[in-house]
Each structure stands twice: as C-alpha cells, then as structure tokens.
C-alpha cells in the first residue's frame, strides 16, 4: 500500500535535515504505529507524505500502490486515496462543514473520473456517519472546526475520513487533547474503518491510544529515522521504560 | 492664496453659467442654496483630507469620461425576488419598464413631479439631511447633487411594506452623466426594504436621504454594476429616531472608480445602524468606502463591516469614523475593515477613526490586510479540493462575513450568487 524508501527531507528555508533516511512499508489491511520522542520527525513525515509546502525531499521515494506521491499536489494525493488526520485541525471561518465535505468528496470523485454525489445522497450518508461519531446537525452546519472543542475537532477529522473513504490513513497524534471518553469514541470510529483494503499509519506519543486502536506493527522513530520495529509489545515496553533504553540500544 | 480660495476660484470657473433646473419655488430655493454651498466649499481636490486616497478629478471635471455599457448574460439581480420595480435608463425614469407605483402603506413619486408641486412634505428632507451631513466634513459632490438632480424617487412609508422596492439603473449611453436624488421617509412603525442595482451611467452621482422615525426600520441592499469603465460617487445620508433600525449593504463588482459615502446620525435613543460592504476588484479598479457615524443619543448601536477582495493591481480604500458626542452614553460602536489581497500588486488603504466625548461607551475597530490563509488552503487541498477551488472557497468565506449582515436570506443568496459568478469567471 504505502512504501517509503530512504526518505530524506530538509526544511525548504533552512539547512536543517529532519528525516534522515526513513524506510517503511504499510500493507493493505494493516495498522502500523509510529512512536517516538518529540522532535523525532513523526509529524514531518505525515506532512511530507500529504504534500505540505515548506519541505524539500533530498533523497528517497514514497509511493502509494506504486504511484509516486512526492511529485503530486496535495489534492492529487488525496484523490489517490491518501488521508491525513491533522494533529491540529484547521479552523476555516465562513466555510460550512457540510459544504466543505461535499466539495471535497465531489472533487475527489471528479479527479477519479467518477460521478459526483447528489446533495440528497450526500446528506443521507453524512447523517448516518455523523450519528455514529456523535456529531450533531449543528456541528455539520457550523463553519469548519470554528468553535469546536478539541474532541469535536478530532471527531470531525474521523468523519471526514469516513466520508472520503481513503485507502491509506495517516493519523497524526489523533489522541492529543482528547479525554478518555473522546478517545474511545474516536478510536471506535477508526476501528470501524479498518478493512482489508485499507492501511493505517498511526502516529502517537503514548501507548494508550494503541489500547483502543490495536496495531499490527509498531515502529520507534528517533532523530529522523526508524530505529526499531516490532509487534504491539514494543509499545508496552515504551510505556513502561520510556524511550531511553531503546534509543541507547539503537545507537 | 489659500487652498480654499484656490478651490473656490476653480469651482467658480467651472460652474460659471451653471443654473439650477427649473422647478417650484420651494425646491428652487433649496437647489440654489445647495449650489451656493458648492461654490463656498469648492469641488473636491486631491489635497482634501478625505480625498487623499481617491482621485476626484474624473468625478468633478465638466466632461464625462466615456464608458461603454457592459453586455453580459447574467440574469438580472433580484430577479427571483418579488419586488416593486422602478427603472431608470441613463438617469431617466422609465414608466413602461417600471411597475405601477402606489402600494400598501406606501406612496412613491418621481422627484421630477414633486419638484413641480407648489408644496410637498419632501421639502423638509430634500437637501436637509445632506446639509447636516456636511459637518464636520465637506461633501461637495452631494451638495452639487442636491442642486442639479432632476430625477429620482420620493418615497413615504407609513406602515410595513411587504415587498422590497427595487431601483434598477440601466446604462445605455457611452457619455451618460447622471445625477439622481432619492428621498425616503419612513414614518413611525414603518418598515421597508430598498434595493438598488445596476451601473446607472458612465458617470453617476447618486444621493439617498433617509429619514427614519421612531420605531421604524429601513433595510437597504445595493449592487453596483459590473460595467468596467463606469464611475460613481454615491452618498447616503440617514437620520435615525428612537428605537429605529437602519441596515445597509453594498456589493461592488468592478468599475474603474467608485466612491461610496455613508453618513449616519443616531439621534434617538436605542437606535441601531449597520452598514456593510463587500467589494471585489480586478485590475483597473478603485473602490472607496467612506463612512461617518455620529452617536448623538443614548444606548445606540452602530456596526460597520467592510470586506474587499483585490487582485491585479486593484485598489481598495476604507475611511470610517465613529463620533460619539458628549452624553451619548452606553454607545456600542463596532468597525471592521479587511482586505484579502490575492496578489502583491493590489493595495488596501484604511483610515479608521474614533472620536469619543462620552465616558461610558464601548467602541472597537480593526483593520487587516492579508493574503489567503495558507493553513486553510493546505487543509482543503489535503482533503482533495483543487487549489483554485480551495482559493475561491476561502475568498467567498472571507466575503461572507459582510454578506451575513444582510438580514433577508433570499437577498443574501442573490448577492452570494453574484460573488460566486465573479470568482467563477476569474477561474475561467
């Protein structure tokens, strides 16, 4: 599904190398988690994959089902089936949540040469999906993320994911700012989307999210590289001992 | 020679031989008085404080700059609205194209007819609100209008008027130089909505005087036409009584030069005045909103919301002032002017002013100028929305805050439709 090879990335404006050779392969149907201390490059990886400006790829490649991602615009990557759930969802005053989502769904369909979804069909689908995420009609009408609580914003990210039905989902610290109940709700939303054909890359600081979204593979990232890969037990090890031991071992 | 003397001499030279239009005694004396005031204050020049950012020459000079009427295939604005149509073609009332004038709780007359009447209630308003609005800032183009206007409508509202009155301006001649003057009197408890749209003329000088009595409401939605080469100077003067409401919104799409002055005087307690504008300019476009709001009563609310989207070297100007007189306690004044500059060539010039002589008031103002929000743009693109559509969505969202000031959802929808059309045409 997603294949990253020897990816090296620096900031566009300054000579600062952030990713120093990342290799990673997420298969369809699998959930991979990336854990790592602050500043290890986890969020940068998610931004580079989704096409945010400000980064320069100096070496390596990233492909989604064999298609080169790095040459594509952000919207083209999305249409291919890549989805990033933002750590900090952006507030967009003046654009209604519903308008935003319908524009996005239909833009992706159009890019893939599919028919656009009618307003009535869209409404039917979004209502059902919103309900399971406990997103009420008012939240759908309000401007995108404006005045939403931390939990509402993250739920809104998962709703977008559910509507867009991507092949590859990257969740960037989706647990940050969530209380226990909200984390459970969001995790259930994610779990409902797990399927044979879909890959997940879950970026998180803490093991607790992985209690709810059970990963198949856990990677530890430090200083711009993946330093260790293992099963779910690796996350528990981090939880108990911190990163210090693993990092020492990696050096 | 002082600046004023120089202006007076230039104005005297330009207006030598100018006489006011023929009419009944009462209006002739008002017109002559107005012409004398123009000679006294002089026509505007670039050296005047409130004409620093907008060149008045083409609005003032004797010969009008030709402007071709613009042909387009958009459906007429407000077409979906059940309204009473009053049509002016190159500044002349067109009875055939207009609806029958009388309506419930309403009398409408042509200024041309009113001006021939021996006596008319309009004499207490015609030029009176304009004259009041000359202090403390001269508005000579408005005084000139009072002196020279021969057509317009004179409206009296005595109760709630169910459908909006729509003044439709049509521009047909390349060299039309139009002066229209409208008077509206909304009596106690009355409520009316006035719509104005169309480009009117190659050069348009429009004055609207609105007297709003206690507990009366006046709503106004205006769209200034797309004709690229047209020029316009408009003035709105309004006086509000106790617990009355004034809400005005203006959309300006293109036009080489537009200057909109709005002068509001809150004279009765608990009155509300909102004035808003959205403008979109591309290329050779200059748009100036100049607002002067005077709080002269207790617990009044005023609100100014102006949004401008500019590209390809377009210029936007905002000059907005809130004056709170001594004794106008519990005033709630708000002003925001913002521009979205879609490229580095465009400019926005803003001069917000507050002058407060009461000690228990809340007044705030803000002015910003910026580009499209990159964070928002990336967020939309990461969801699959192409860059041009995402940019339009954010642009429309920016303008929507001004359009939201229109209370009636159908009218707001008509205006949003125009803005979407503008964006779509630019996307090609």
XYZ file of C-alpha atoms in Angstrom:
679
model
C 0.000 0.000 0.000
C 2.350 2.727 1.254
C 6.025 2.279 0.634
C 8.694 4.699 1.795
C 12.302 4.155 0.828
C 15.350 6.014 2.137
C 13.354 9.220 2.558
C 15.497 12.231 3.423
C 13.819 15.576 3.982
C 15.064 19.017 4.939
C 13.279 22.269 5.627
C 12.964 24.334 2.460
C 14.072 27.595 4.054
C 16.909 26.411 6.222
C 19.589 23.832 6.048
C 18.038 21.546 8.600
C 17.730 17.846 7.885
C 14.657 16.400 9.583
C 14.187 12.974 8.058
C 17.469 11.165 7.603
C 16.516 8.060 5.679
C 13.115 6.608 6.545
C 12.159 3.151 5.323
C 8.642 1.963 5.941
C 6.125 -0.292 4.289
C 2.468 -0.410 5.313
C 0.495 -3.259 3.802
C -3.212 -3.101 3.000
C -5.345 -4.186 5.930
C -2.624 -3.430 8.476
C -2.263 -0.833 11.188
C 1.241 0.471 11.740
C 2.035 2.747 14.634
C 4.934 5.174 14.838
C 6.008 6.247 18.289
C 8.881 8.434 19.222
C 10.009 11.355 21.341
C 9.301 14.990 20.483
C 11.261 16.258 17.517
C 11.925 12.812 16.106
C 10.311 13.734 12.767
C 6.954 11.951 13.094
C 4.775 14.896 12.148
C 7.162 15.943 9.381
C 6.767 12.503 7.859
C 2.984 12.922 7.825
C 3.216 16.396 6.274
C 5.711 15.349 3.614
C 3.544 12.405 2.635
C 0.429 14.577 2.357
C 2.136 17.301 0.342
C 2.503 20.290 2.605
C 4.750 23.115 1.373
C 7.925 24.045 3.187
C 9.821 20.770 2.922
C 12.351 19.553 0.424
C 12.856 15.886 -0.311
C 16.572 15.415 -0.915
C 16.578 11.654 -1.359
C 14.328 8.632 -1.408
C 10.816 7.874 -2.542
C 7.277 7.399 -1.299
C 4.646 5.539 -3.281
C 1.001 4.667 -2.762
C 0.066 1.462 -4.550
C 3.078 2.021 -6.767
C 2.212 5.646 -7.654
C 4.897 8.184 -6.843
C 3.408 10.521 -4.250
C 6.158 13.063 -3.988
C 5.630 14.646 -7.409
C 1.917 15.161 -6.851
C -0.008 18.126 -5.479
C -1.706 17.648 -2.119
C -5.137 17.338 -3.744
C -3.883 14.719 -6.192
C -2.518 12.623 -3.354
C -5.885 12.889 -1.617
C -7.675 11.771 -4.775
C -5.334 8.782 -4.958
C -6.598 7.779 -1.548
C -4.210 9.290 0.966
C -5.717 10.888 4.039
C -4.061 12.792 6.853
C -5.976 13.299 10.076
C -4.389 16.509 11.346
C -2.881 16.888 14.771
C -4.251 20.441 14.757
C -7.329 20.573 12.503
C -7.540 23.996 10.877
C -10.426 26.378 11.572
C -11.953 27.818 8.421
C -14.370 30.631 9.264
C -17.128 31.171 6.737
C -16.984 27.716 5.146
C -19.719 25.419 6.409
C -18.605 21.951 7.457
C -21.133 20.347 5.154
C -20.163 22.474 2.134
C -16.531 21.701 2.806
C -17.086 17.960 2.935
C -19.326 17.829 -0.099
C -16.819 19.894 -2.095
C -14.052 17.533 -1.012
C -15.959 14.325 -1.726
C -17.044 15.508 -5.159
C -13.640 16.962 -6.049
C -12.070 13.576 -5.352
C -14.741 11.746 -7.299
C -14.263 14.096 -10.218
C -10.490 13.637 -10.122
C -11.005 9.877 -10.286
C -13.465 10.199 -13.153
C -16.444 9.141 -11.038
C -19.904 10.727 -10.908
C -20.450 13.432 -8.319
C -22.645 12.617 -5.349
C -26.052 14.291 -5.350
C -26.960 16.596 -2.490
C -29.640 14.184 -1.294
C -27.379 11.127 -1.320
C -24.628 13.050 0.365
C -26.956 14.200 3.105
C -28.168 10.684 3.739
C -24.664 9.266 4.016
C -23.211 12.038 6.144
C -26.105 11.955 8.598
C -25.630 8.269 9.223
C -21.882 8.568 9.639
C -22.111 11.647 11.810
C -24.514 9.875 14.125
C -22.107 7.077 14.965
C -19.459 9.682 15.807
C -21.984 11.626 17.919
C -21.657 14.659 15.633
C -24.935 16.571 15.705
C -26.603 18.512 12.904
C -25.428 21.784 14.380
C -21.771 20.761 14.089
C -22.313 19.887 10.453
C -23.724 23.314 9.735
C -21.140 25.333 11.620
C -18.022 26.648 9.884
C -15.271 24.042 9.670
C -13.807 23.467 13.141
C -14.674 27.004 14.308
C -15.544 26.965 17.984
C -15.193 23.170 18.111
C -13.705 21.663 21.249
C -10.542 19.568 20.929
C -12.615 16.412 20.937
C -15.087 17.748 18.377
C -12.260 18.659 16.044
C -10.808 15.158 16.165
C -14.213 13.575 15.698
C -14.678 15.828 12.700
C -11.400 14.515 11.258
C -12.651 10.960 11.575
C -15.959 11.937 9.970
C -14.030 13.335 7.012
C -12.080 10.111 6.819
C -15.291 8.105 6.872
C -16.807 10.221 4.098
C -13.743 10.232 1.865
C -13.058 6.506 2.285
C -9.321 6.726 1.680
C -7.036 3.744 1.058
C -4.276 4.950 3.302
C -4.955 6.839 6.508
C -2.305 8.695 8.447
C -3.398 9.740 11.935
C -1.116 12.400 13.344
C -1.399 12.389 17.152
C -5.125 11.966 16.965
C -5.127 11.309 20.725
C -3.682 14.693 21.660
C -6.173 16.842 23.509
C -8.690 14.045 23.997
C -10.199 12.903 27.247
C -10.801 9.207 27.871
C -14.354 9.164 26.515
C -13.479 11.146 23.404
C -10.505 8.892 22.741
C -12.782 5.887 22.919
C -15.276 7.449 20.511
C -12.570 8.430 18.030
C -10.936 5.011 18.259
C -14.234 3.287 17.597
C -14.625 5.490 14.548
C -11.212 4.468 13.302
C -11.742 0.788 14.068
C -14.986 0.838 12.119
C -12.968 1.866 9.078
C -10.402 -0.885 9.390
C -10.689 -3.162 6.416
C -8.785 -5.498 4.149
C -8.082 -2.872 1.556
C -7.086 -0.034 3.841
C -3.799 0.750 5.526
C -3.268 2.866 8.648
C -0.276 4.734 9.971
C -0.959 5.894 13.493
C 1.455 8.445 14.891
C 1.350 8.853 18.638
C 3.372 9.725 21.704
C 1.570 7.413 24.016
C 0.693 3.787 24.196
C -2.825 4.479 25.490
C -4.266 5.164 22.003
C -2.909 1.790 20.925
C -5.030 0.121 23.613
C -8.004 1.193 21.551
C -6.594 1.026 18.033
C -4.601 -2.184 18.138
C -1.591 -2.007 15.829
C -0.093 -4.882 13.876
C 3.339 -3.312 13.760
C 5.000 -0.687 15.968
C 7.922 1.471 14.858
C 10.040 3.674 17.040
C 11.259 6.822 15.365
C 14.117 8.925 16.675
C 16.266 11.612 15.171
C 14.738 11.286 11.708
C 14.987 7.529 11.395
C 13.044 4.446 12.327
C 15.286 2.858 14.914
C 13.278 -0.138 15.952
C 10.342 -2.146 14.653
C 8.361 -4.768 16.489
C 4.919 -6.016 17.462
C 2.400 -4.393 19.834
C 4.623 -5.379 22.763
C 7.089 -2.685 21.691
C 4.537 -0.016 22.560
C 4.123 -1.511 26.024
C 7.863 -1.501 26.500
C 7.967 2.206 25.706
C 5.113 2.833 28.105
C 6.962 1.121 30.940
C 10.555 2.173 30.329
C 10.383 5.286 28.191
C 12.410 5.808 25.049
C 15.833 5.994 26.679
C 16.610 2.260 26.628
C 15.514 1.790 23.039
C 17.419 4.816 21.879
C 20.567 3.719 23.693
C 20.222 0.306 22.120
C 19.765 1.815 18.664
C 22.966 3.834 18.905
C -3.730 82.072 -1.961
C -5.124 79.511 0.466
C -6.222 76.055 -0.597
C -9.859 77.014 -0.035
C -9.565 80.159 -2.132
C -7.936 78.213 -4.937
C -10.711 75.644 -4.827
C -13.388 78.325 -4.776
C -11.883 80.035 -7.808
C -11.573 76.812 -9.755
C -15.143 75.863 -8.834
C -16.471 79.307 -9.743
C -14.807 78.996 -13.142
C -16.209 75.540 -13.720
C -19.709 76.434 -12.570
C -19.884 79.835 -14.266
C -23.078 79.820 -16.258
C -24.471 76.866 -14.291
C -28.041 77.419 -13.204
C -30.278 75.119 -11.247
C -33.049 73.210 -13.048
C -36.458 74.867 -13.273
C -38.958 73.868 -10.598
C -41.405 75.082 -7.975
C -40.380 77.784 -5.561
C -39.511 75.581 -2.572
C -37.138 73.318 -4.487
C -35.594 76.147 -6.460
C -34.532 77.845 -3.265
C -33.110 74.549 -1.908
C -31.253 73.970 -5.168
C -29.877 77.498 -5.262
C -28.790 77.193 -1.672
C -27.014 73.926 -2.496
C -25.249 75.448 -5.498
C -24.098 78.347 -3.339
C -22.746 75.837 -0.825
C -20.813 74.058 -3.586
C -19.253 77.380 -4.611
C -18.448 78.113 -0.978
C -16.772 74.770 -0.167
C -15.317 74.181 -3.620
C -15.352 70.923 -5.548
C -13.069 68.249 -4.078
C -9.394 68.060 -4.895
C -6.702 65.546 -4.068
C -5.477 67.853 -1.305
C -8.641 67.422 0.734
C -8.256 65.220 3.801
C -10.930 62.732 2.699
C -9.786 62.598 -0.924
C -6.200 61.609 -0.235
C -6.593 58.055 -1.447
C -9.095 58.595 -4.246
C -8.564 60.972 -7.142
C -11.708 63.087 -7.550
C -10.782 64.669 -10.905
C -12.850 62.420 -13.160
C -15.847 62.781 -10.844
C -15.570 66.550 -10.850
C -14.453 67.661 -14.311
C -17.062 69.099 -16.648
C -16.681 66.494 -19.388
C -17.594 62.933 -18.583
C -15.134 60.168 -19.477
C -16.934 57.886 -21.916
C -17.776 54.410 -20.632
C -19.210 51.670 -22.778
C -22.229 49.807 -21.375
C -21.159 46.316 -20.478
C -23.006 43.433 -22.104
C -23.251 40.206 -20.175
C -25.595 37.261 -19.985
C -26.160 37.130 -16.230
C -29.797 37.100 -15.188
C -30.840 40.447 -13.682
C -30.081 40.692 -9.987
C -33.006 40.228 -7.588
C -34.917 38.519 -10.422
C -36.085 35.815 -8.029
C -37.362 38.356 -5.520
C -40.951 39.559 -5.539
C -40.316 43.278 -5.718
C -41.646 46.593 -6.959
C -39.506 47.677 -9.898
C -38.622 51.262 -10.663
C -36.394 51.624 -13.701
C -34.118 54.472 -14.666
C -32.413 54.419 -18.064
C -29.391 56.702 -18.182
C -30.900 58.519 -15.229
C -34.414 58.998 -16.622
C -37.425 57.277 -15.111
C -38.842 54.677 -17.495
C -42.543 54.323 -16.751
C -43.062 51.493 -19.244
C -40.374 49.319 -17.703
C -41.489 50.121 -14.152
C -44.303 48.674 -12.090
C -47.317 50.747 -11.091
C -46.062 52.924 -8.301
C -48.565 53.031 -5.452
C -48.633 50.209 -2.934
C -49.920 49.474 0.539
C -48.550 51.734 3.270
C -46.592 53.456 0.585
C -46.505 56.441 -1.720
C -43.865 56.802 -4.374
C -43.453 59.851 -6.559
C -40.921 60.983 -9.111
C -38.702 63.798 -7.990
C -39.360 65.374 -11.393
C -43.078 65.616 -10.482
C -42.540 66.547 -6.854
C -40.301 69.404 -7.954
C -43.229 70.961 -9.810
C -45.618 70.800 -6.857
C -46.305 74.071 -5.056
C -45.822 72.443 -1.708
C -44.564 68.992 -0.707
C -43.531 67.243 2.518
C -40.194 66.360 0.880
C -39.060 69.950 1.349
C -38.185 69.167 4.970
C -35.850 66.350 3.969
C -34.619 67.171 0.460
C -31.128 68.575 0.900
C -31.694 68.886 4.665
C -30.015 65.617 5.649
C -27.348 66.285 3.036
C -26.698 69.735 4.507
C -26.475 68.282 8.008
C -24.007 65.709 6.705
C -21.649 68.441 5.513
C -20.457 68.955 9.085
C -17.723 68.400 10.034
C -16.563 67.099 6.637
C -17.448 68.797 3.346
C -19.157 66.595 0.771
C -19.396 68.939 -2.184
C -20.451 66.285 -4.686
C -23.559 65.676 -2.585
C -24.381 69.385 -2.445
C -23.877 69.518 -6.207
C -26.339 66.650 -6.497
C -28.952 68.485 -4.434
C -28.543 71.488 -6.711
C -28.685 69.665 -10.039
C -30.729 66.463 -9.653
C -33.877 66.410 -11.764
C -34.995 62.834 -11.240
C -35.177 60.231 -8.515
C -37.874 58.882 -6.253
C -39.589 60.360 -3.241
C -40.898 57.596 -1.009
C -43.106 57.772 2.050
C -43.652 54.690 4.146
C -46.488 54.669 6.664
C -46.523 51.017 7.742
C -44.891 47.739 6.918
C -44.271 47.348 3.198
C -44.371 43.686 2.265
C -42.203 43.616 -0.836
C -38.955 45.439 -1.483
C -38.767 48.496 -3.693
C -36.121 47.974 -6.361
C -34.445 50.888 -8.100
C -32.958 49.438 -11.268
C -30.395 51.520 -13.087
C -29.587 50.925 -16.731
C -26.631 52.333 -18.560
C -27.076 52.750 -22.304
C -25.190 55.808 -23.500
C -21.383 55.949 -23.510
C -21.436 59.510 -22.255
C -24.353 59.472 -19.820
C -23.701 61.777 -16.889
C -26.412 61.092 -14.375
C -27.442 62.863 -11.199
C -30.208 61.181 -9.198
C -31.564 62.184 -5.809
C -33.869 59.983 -3.738
C -35.723 60.835 -0.555
C -37.193 58.227 1.764
C -39.314 58.973 4.794
C -40.183 56.018 6.999
C -42.817 57.061 9.490
C -43.236 55.722 12.998
C -43.603 51.947 12.986
C -42.994 51.743 9.231
C -40.719 49.170 7.664
C -39.344 48.990 4.157
C -36.560 47.416 2.113
C -34.945 49.337 -0.712
C -32.891 47.569 -3.361
C -30.665 49.324 -5.852
C -28.790 47.702 -8.664
C -27.217 48.413 -11.997
C -24.457 50.615 -13.321
C -26.683 53.708 -13.988
C -24.347 55.653 -16.263
C -20.861 56.417 -17.495
C -20.720 58.769 -14.541
C -23.218 58.539 -11.724
C -23.785 60.937 -8.873
C -26.389 59.496 -6.520
C -27.766 60.815 -3.254
C -30.127 58.928 -0.982
C -31.582 60.751 2.005
C -33.402 58.577 4.519
C -35.347 59.875 7.488
C -36.252 57.051 9.867
C -38.804 57.898 12.531
C -39.118 56.291 15.967
C -39.553 52.501 15.896
C -39.232 52.466 12.104
C -36.967 50.224 10.020
C -35.116 50.771 6.792
C -33.224 47.971 5.047
C -31.083 48.569 2.012
C -29.249 46.208 -0.314
C -27.369 47.648 -3.224
C -25.269 46.181 -6.012
C -23.181 48.428 -8.177
C -22.995 47.046 -11.704
C -20.177 45.302 -13.444
C -19.539 47.925 -16.140
C -15.801 48.187 -16.123
C -15.335 51.803 -17.168
C -18.113 53.396 -15.139
C -17.517 55.928 -12.403
C -19.756 56.617 -9.446
C -19.932 58.859 -6.416
C -22.774 57.958 -4.104
C -23.911 59.422 -0.809
C -26.307 58.054 1.723
C -27.476 60.358 4.485
C -29.656 58.992 7.213
C -31.081 60.168 10.488
C -32.454 57.682 12.986
C -35.130 58.195 15.630
C -35.650 56.319 18.878
C -35.542 52.505 18.617
C -35.273 52.707 14.861
C -33.184 50.464 12.611
C -31.050 51.156 9.556
C -29.235 48.318 7.796
C -27.433 48.826 4.551
C -25.283 46.536 2.447
C -23.437 47.340 -0.768
C -21.827 44.981 -3.255
C -19.390 46.485 -5.704
C -18.109 44.378 -8.558
C -15.603 46.092 -10.807
C -15.929 49.693 -12.009
C -12.915 51.866 -12.600
C -13.880 54.285 -9.828
C -16.484 54.034 -7.078
C -16.751 56.269 -4.069
C -19.499 55.460 -1.566
C -20.070 57.887 1.276
C -22.390 56.892 4.088
C -23.304 59.447 6.717
C -25.364 58.249 9.651
C -26.717 60.242 12.539
C -28.202 58.419 15.509
C -30.459 60.996 17.127
C -32.919 58.828 19.086
C -32.064 56.514 21.973
C -31.678 52.760 21.395
C -31.364 53.067 17.624
C -29.385 50.595 15.535
C -27.364 51.379 12.404
C -25.422 48.769 10.481
C -23.557 49.450 7.286
C -21.664 46.799 5.402
C -19.971 46.307 2.097
C -18.298 43.633 0.044
C -16.283 44.515 -2.976
C -14.306 42.526 -5.487
C -11.890 44.243 -7.804
C -9.685 43.006 -10.562
C -7.156 45.141 -12.392
C -8.018 48.771 -13.070
C -10.398 49.113 -10.153
C -10.617 51.683 -7.415
C -13.175 51.468 -4.673
C -13.575 53.777 -1.715
C -15.931 53.376 1.247
C -16.138 56.448 3.406
C -18.363 56.178 6.467
C -19.169 58.734 9.127
C -21.357 57.689 12.026
C -22.417 60.137 14.708
C -23.808 58.891 18.007
C -25.923 61.674 19.457
C -28.268 59.666 21.706
C -28.086 57.100 24.487
C -27.600 53.342 24.053
C -27.361 53.255 20.269
C -25.545 50.565 18.377
C -23.545 51.078 15.221
C -21.714 48.480 13.210
C -19.508 48.718 10.127
C -18.314 45.600 8.313
C -16.345 46.063 5.101
C -14.572 43.366 3.107
C -12.585 43.811 -0.056
C -11.009 41.237 -2.343
C -8.425 42.750 -4.638
C -6.209 41.426 -7.401
C -4.167 42.519 -10.408
C -3.383 45.970 -9.073
C -6.859 46.854 -7.781
C -7.095 49.429 -5.011
C -9.452 49.478 -2.047
C -9.949 52.363 0.364
C -11.779 52.470 3.659
C -12.255 55.627 5.711
C -14.524 55.017 8.640
C -15.259 57.225 11.576
C -17.313 56.853 14.716
C -18.033 60.098 16.526
C -19.572 59.751 19.970
C -20.917 63.049 21.208
C -20.928 64.082 24.841
C -23.940 62.499 26.510
C -24.177 59.587 24.062
C -23.596 57.130 26.888
C -23.882 53.349 26.512
C -22.870 53.660 22.885
C -21.880 50.379 21.286
C -19.756 51.058 18.218
C -18.023 48.435 16.119
C -15.995 48.756 12.990
C -14.028 46.236 10.955
C -12.437 46.685 7.560
C -10.489 43.890 5.964
C -8.924 43.189 2.655
C -7.835 39.996 1.010
C -5.042 40.715 -1.425
C -4.837 37.915 -3.959
C -1.502 39.109 -5.287
C 1.304 41.514 -4.486
C 0.146 44.246 -6.899
C -3.049 45.203 -5.138
C -3.372 47.633 -2.283
C -5.703 48.450 0.555
C -5.657 51.816 2.301
C -7.553 52.106 5.552
C -8.145 55.000 7.885
C -10.252 54.027 10.894
C -11.094 56.865 13.257
C -12.753 57.098 16.644
C -13.635 60.364 18.333
C -15.316 59.934 21.689
C -16.655 62.554 24.086
C -18.703 60.301 26.374
C -17.145 58.174 29.103
C -19.380 55.110 29.242
C -19.081 53.647 25.765
C -17.778 50.547 24.066
C -16.158 51.211 20.712
C -13.861 48.887 18.844
C -12.282 48.915 15.448
C -9.975 46.680 13.491
C -8.420 46.682 10.091
C -6.441 43.917 8.445
C -4.906 43.219 5.129
C -3.648 39.823 4.130
C -3.270 37.002 1.677
C -5.150 33.703 1.536
C -4.606 31.679 4.708
C -2.018 29.038 3.771
C -3.024 26.708 6.601
C -6.638 26.701 5.481
C -5.584 26.231 1.872
C -3.466 23.195 2.705
C -6.224 21.714 4.824
C -8.679 21.943 1.940
C -6.183 20.590 -0.569
C -5.270 17.709 1.715
C -8.948 16.763 1.504
C -8.772 16.712 -2.268
C -10.077 20.176 -3.131
C -8.008 21.602 -6.017
C -6.066 24.769 -5.296
C -8.207 27.127 -7.420
C -11.471 25.901 -5.926
C -9.998 25.979 -2.428
C -8.868 29.567 -3.015
C -12.368 30.522 -4.156
C -13.945 28.822 -1.177
C -11.724 30.779 1.202
C -12.332 34.003 -0.720
C -16.070 33.541 -0.539
C -15.806 32.734 3.155
C -13.926 35.982 3.665
C -16.648 37.979 1.904
C -19.464 36.046 3.562
C -18.904 37.865 6.836
C -20.060 41.066 5.150
C -22.872 39.378 3.209
C -24.101 37.880 6.505
C -25.043 41.398 7.522
C -27.998 41.173 5.135
C -30.934 40.008 7.253
C -33.060 38.571 4.466
C -31.739 35.158 3.419
C -33.084 35.404 -0.147
C -31.421 38.745 -0.731
C -28.177 37.463 0.778
C -28.432 34.464 -1.553
C -28.733 36.757 -4.598
C -25.612 38.628 -3.535
C -23.648 35.435 -2.854
C -24.636 34.211 -6.311
C -23.019 37.303 -7.824
C -19.844 36.761 -5.858
C -19.677 33.127 -6.916
C -20.140 34.261 -10.509
C -17.259 36.693 -10.189
C -14.966 34.018 -8.809
C -16.025 31.506 -11.426
C -15.355 33.922 -14.279
C -11.873 34.508 -12.940
C -11.221 30.800 -12.786
C -12.144 30.585 -16.463
